[in-house]
Short mmCIF file of C-alpha atoms in Angstrom, two decimals:
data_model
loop_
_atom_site.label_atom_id
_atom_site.label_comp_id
_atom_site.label_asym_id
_atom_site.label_seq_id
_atom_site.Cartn_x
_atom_site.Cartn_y
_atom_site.Cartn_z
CA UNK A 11 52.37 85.72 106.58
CA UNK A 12 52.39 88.40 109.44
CA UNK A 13 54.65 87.75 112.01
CA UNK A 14 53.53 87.67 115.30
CA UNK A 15 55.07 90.30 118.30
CA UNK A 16 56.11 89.36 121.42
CA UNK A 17 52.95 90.69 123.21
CA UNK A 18 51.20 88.27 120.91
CA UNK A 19 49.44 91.44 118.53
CA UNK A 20 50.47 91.14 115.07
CA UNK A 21 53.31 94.13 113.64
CA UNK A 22 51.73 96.68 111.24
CA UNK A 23 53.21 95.33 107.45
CA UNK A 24 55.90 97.37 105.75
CA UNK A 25 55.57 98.82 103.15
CA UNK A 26 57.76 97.41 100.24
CA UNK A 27 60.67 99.89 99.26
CA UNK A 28 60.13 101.76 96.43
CA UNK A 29 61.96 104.49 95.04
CA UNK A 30 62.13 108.07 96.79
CA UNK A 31 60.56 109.89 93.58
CA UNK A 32 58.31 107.37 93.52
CA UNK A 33 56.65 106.95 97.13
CA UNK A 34 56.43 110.96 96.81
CA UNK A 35 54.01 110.69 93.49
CA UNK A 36 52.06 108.36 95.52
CA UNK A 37 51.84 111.11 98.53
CA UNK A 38 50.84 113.42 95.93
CA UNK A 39 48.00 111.20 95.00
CA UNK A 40 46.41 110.54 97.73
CA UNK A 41 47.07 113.88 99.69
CA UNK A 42 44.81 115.34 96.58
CA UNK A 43 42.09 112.69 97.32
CA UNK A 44 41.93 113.71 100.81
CA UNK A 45 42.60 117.13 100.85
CA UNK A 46 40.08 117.49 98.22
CA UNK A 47 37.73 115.66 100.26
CA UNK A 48 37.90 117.18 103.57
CA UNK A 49 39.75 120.43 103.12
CA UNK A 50 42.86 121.27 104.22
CA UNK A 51 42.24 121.72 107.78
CA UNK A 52 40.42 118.63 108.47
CA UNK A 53 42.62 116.36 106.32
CA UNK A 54 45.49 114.14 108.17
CA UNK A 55 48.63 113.27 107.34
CA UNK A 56 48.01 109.51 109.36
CA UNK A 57 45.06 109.21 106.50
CA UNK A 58 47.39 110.42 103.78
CA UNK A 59 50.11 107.95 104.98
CA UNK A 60 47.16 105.04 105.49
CA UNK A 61 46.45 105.53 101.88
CA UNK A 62 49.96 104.88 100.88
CA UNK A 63 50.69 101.97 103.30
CA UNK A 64 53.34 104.28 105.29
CA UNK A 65 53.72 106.07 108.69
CA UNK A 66 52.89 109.78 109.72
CA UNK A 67 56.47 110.04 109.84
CA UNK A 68 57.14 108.59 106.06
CA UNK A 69 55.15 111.64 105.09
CA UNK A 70 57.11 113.81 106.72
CA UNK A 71 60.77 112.44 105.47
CA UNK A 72 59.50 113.24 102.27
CA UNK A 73 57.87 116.63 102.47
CA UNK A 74 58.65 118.06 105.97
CA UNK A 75 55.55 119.16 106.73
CA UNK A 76 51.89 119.58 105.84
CA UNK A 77 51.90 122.99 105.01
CA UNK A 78 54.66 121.74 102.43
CA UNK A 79 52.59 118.99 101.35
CA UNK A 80 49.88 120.90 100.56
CA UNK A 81 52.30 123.49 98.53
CA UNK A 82 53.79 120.18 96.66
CA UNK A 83 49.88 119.26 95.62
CA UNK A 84 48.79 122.30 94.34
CA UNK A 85 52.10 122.21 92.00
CA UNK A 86 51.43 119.05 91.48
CA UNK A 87 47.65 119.65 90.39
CA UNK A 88 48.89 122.45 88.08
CA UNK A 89 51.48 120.06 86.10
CA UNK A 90 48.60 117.99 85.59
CA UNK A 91 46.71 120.74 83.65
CA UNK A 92 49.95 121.40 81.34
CA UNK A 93 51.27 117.82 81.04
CA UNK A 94 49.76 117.30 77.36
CA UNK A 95 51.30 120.83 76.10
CA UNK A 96 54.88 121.17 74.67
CA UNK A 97 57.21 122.32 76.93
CA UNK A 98 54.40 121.97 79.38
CA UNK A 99 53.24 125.91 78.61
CA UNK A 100 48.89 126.32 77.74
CA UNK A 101 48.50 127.89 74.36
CA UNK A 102 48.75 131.21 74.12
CA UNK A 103 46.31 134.23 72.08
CA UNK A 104 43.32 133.44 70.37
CA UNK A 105 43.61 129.50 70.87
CA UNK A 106 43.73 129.71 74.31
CA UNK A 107 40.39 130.30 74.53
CA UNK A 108 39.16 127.51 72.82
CA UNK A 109 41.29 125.84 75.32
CA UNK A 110 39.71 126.72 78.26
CA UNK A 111 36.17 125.34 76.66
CA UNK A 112 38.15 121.99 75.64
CA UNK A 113 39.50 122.56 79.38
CA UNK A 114 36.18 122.65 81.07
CA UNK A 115 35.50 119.31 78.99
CA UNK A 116 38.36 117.58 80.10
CA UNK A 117 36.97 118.36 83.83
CA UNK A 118 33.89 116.45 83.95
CA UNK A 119 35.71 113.52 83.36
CA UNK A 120 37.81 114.28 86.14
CA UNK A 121 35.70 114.83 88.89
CA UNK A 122 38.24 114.19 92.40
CA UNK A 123 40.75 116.84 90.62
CA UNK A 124 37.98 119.56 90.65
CA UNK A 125 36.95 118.79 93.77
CA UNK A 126 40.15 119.31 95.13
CA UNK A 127 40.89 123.00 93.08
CA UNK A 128 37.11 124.01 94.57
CA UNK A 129 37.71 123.18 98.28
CA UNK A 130 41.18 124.18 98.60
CA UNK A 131 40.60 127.71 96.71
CA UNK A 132 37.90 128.56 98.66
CA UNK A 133 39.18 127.63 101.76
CA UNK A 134 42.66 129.82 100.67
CA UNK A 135 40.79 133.11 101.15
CA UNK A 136 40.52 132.01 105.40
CA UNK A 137 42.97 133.69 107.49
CA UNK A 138 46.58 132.25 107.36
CA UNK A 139 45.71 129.44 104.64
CA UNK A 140 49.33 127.88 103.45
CA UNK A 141 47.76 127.68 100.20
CA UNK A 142 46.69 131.69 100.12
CA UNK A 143 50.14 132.74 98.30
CA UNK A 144 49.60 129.78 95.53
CA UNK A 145 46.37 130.34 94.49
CA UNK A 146 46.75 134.06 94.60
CA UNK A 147 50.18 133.97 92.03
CA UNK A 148 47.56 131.10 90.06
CA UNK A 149 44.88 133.59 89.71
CA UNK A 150 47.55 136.47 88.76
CA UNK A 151 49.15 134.13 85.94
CA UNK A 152 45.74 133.51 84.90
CA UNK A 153 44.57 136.89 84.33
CA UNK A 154 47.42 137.83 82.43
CA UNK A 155 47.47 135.08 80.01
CA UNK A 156 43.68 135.63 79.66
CA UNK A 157 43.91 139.36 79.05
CA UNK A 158 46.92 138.93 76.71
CA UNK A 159 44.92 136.24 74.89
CA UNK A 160 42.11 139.09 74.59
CA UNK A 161 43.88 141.32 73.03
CA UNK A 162 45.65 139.43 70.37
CA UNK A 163 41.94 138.42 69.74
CA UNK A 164 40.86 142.25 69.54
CA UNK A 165 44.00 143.31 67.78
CA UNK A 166 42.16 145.66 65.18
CA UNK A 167 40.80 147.40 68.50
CA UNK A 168 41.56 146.37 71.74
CA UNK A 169 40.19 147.98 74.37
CA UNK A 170 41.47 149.30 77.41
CA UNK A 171 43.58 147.30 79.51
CA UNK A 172 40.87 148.04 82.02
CA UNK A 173 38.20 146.07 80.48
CA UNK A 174 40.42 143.41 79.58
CA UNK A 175 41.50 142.27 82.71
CA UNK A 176 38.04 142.96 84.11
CA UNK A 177 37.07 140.56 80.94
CA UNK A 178 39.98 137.98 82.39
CA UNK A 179 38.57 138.11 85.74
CA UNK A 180 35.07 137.28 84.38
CA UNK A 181 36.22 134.17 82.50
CA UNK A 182 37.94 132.82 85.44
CA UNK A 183 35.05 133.45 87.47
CA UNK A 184 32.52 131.85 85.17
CA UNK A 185 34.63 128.65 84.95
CA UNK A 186 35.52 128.19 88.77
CA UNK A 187 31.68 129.14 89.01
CA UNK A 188 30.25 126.18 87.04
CA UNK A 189 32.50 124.03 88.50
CA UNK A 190 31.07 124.33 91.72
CA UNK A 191 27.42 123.99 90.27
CA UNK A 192 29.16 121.16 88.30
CA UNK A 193 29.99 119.46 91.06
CA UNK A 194 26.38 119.54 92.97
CA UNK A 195 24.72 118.76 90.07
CA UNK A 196 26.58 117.32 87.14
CA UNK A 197 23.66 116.25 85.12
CA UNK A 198 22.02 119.72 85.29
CA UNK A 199 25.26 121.72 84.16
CA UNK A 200 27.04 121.78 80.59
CA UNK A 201 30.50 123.06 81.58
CA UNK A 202 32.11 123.13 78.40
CA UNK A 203 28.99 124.47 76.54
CA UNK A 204 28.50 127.47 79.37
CA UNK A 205 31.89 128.61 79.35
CA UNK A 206 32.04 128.64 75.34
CA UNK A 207 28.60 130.69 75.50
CA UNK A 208 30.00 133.30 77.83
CA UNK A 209 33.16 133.27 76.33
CA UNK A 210 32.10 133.91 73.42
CA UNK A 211 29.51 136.51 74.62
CA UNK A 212 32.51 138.76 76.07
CA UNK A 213 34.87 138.34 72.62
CA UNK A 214 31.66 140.09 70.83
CA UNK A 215 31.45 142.32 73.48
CA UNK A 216 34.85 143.74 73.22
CA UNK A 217 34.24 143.37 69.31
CA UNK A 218 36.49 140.54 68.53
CA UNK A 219 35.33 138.28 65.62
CA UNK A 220 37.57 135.30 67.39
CA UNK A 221 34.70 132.47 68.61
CA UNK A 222 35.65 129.30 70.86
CA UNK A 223 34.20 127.31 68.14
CA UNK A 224 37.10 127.86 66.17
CA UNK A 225 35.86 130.71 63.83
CA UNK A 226 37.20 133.94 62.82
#
């Protein structure tokens, strides 16, 4: 039963206690949902704390700022991605890139997670972005697991380095590509089917005989 306040208009619940570690997972959660859904700059920590049944202020206790929070989510979005993995560490060589087909898979079934990757990384390229640094060390780490992955697949004759992290690039850009389509238009776009195509396409290219399909 609310209790009434003296000037007669009923005091905003509490939320119950819950442990510190705890109320910050569920900050995590639903700063994704709304950053994801209205960008960075239009998202607000009062809707954030709404979601969680706290105050503006119980967001800040726990992460000091918004530019912090938004740091926190995009490490916590990336745990997400390696929390089936031992040692949470992707595969690495030839079977990672079966991984990012099986990757692209796991994506259309999680829809609010992609949204949130697509908005916030292209809204990181705008002047100042708190998220600019993260993304760009994401899309570093990427390329050079991707080009290493390349060449253990070409080991008989790699290439150049050159065209392997030109080859890297291209993968990343095909999957963060389709994800956007993806996202317009789900029923129109085969994720996992067009990045094993032009994954595949670019290991016979640079004369690999590795296929995402799980042939040699």
């Amino acid at each position: 039963m609310t209790t009434p306040a003296v000037s007669g208009v009923p005091k905003r619940q509490r939320a119950p206690r819950v442990p510190a570690d705890q109320r910050r997972a569920e900050i995590l959660v639903a700063a994704l949902d709304v950053f994801g859904a209205r960008g960075y700059h239009k998202a607000s920590l009062s809707e954030v704390a709404e979601r969680v049944g706290i105050t503006h202020q119980g967001i800040l206790h726990h992460f000091g700022s918004k530019d912090q929070l938004l740091v926190e989510v995009l490490l916590y979005r990336e745990a997400l991605d390696v929390a089936d993995f031992e040692n949470h560490e992707p595969p690495r060589g030839a079977e990672l890139m079966r991984h990012l087909v099986h990757t692209a898979g796991v994506n259309t079934g999680r829809a609010g997670l992609v949204q949130s990757y697509a908005v916030l990384s292209a809204e990181s390229v705008t002047e100042g972005h708190p998220a600019q640094a993260s993304f760009r060390e994401r899309f570093a780490h990427l390329r050079a697991l991707i080009t290493d992955a390349l060449r253990e697949a070409c080991a008989d004759d790699p290439p150049s380095d050159a065209d392997l992290d030109s080859a890297a690039s291209s993968v990343i850009a095909v999957m963060d590509g389709l994800q956007v389509q993806w996202l317009l238009d789900p029923d129109r776009v085969d994720m996992p089917y067009a990045v094993g195509l032009v994954v595949d396409a670019l290991l016979a290219r640079l004369g690999s005989p590795v296929r995402t399909t799980g042939t040699s």
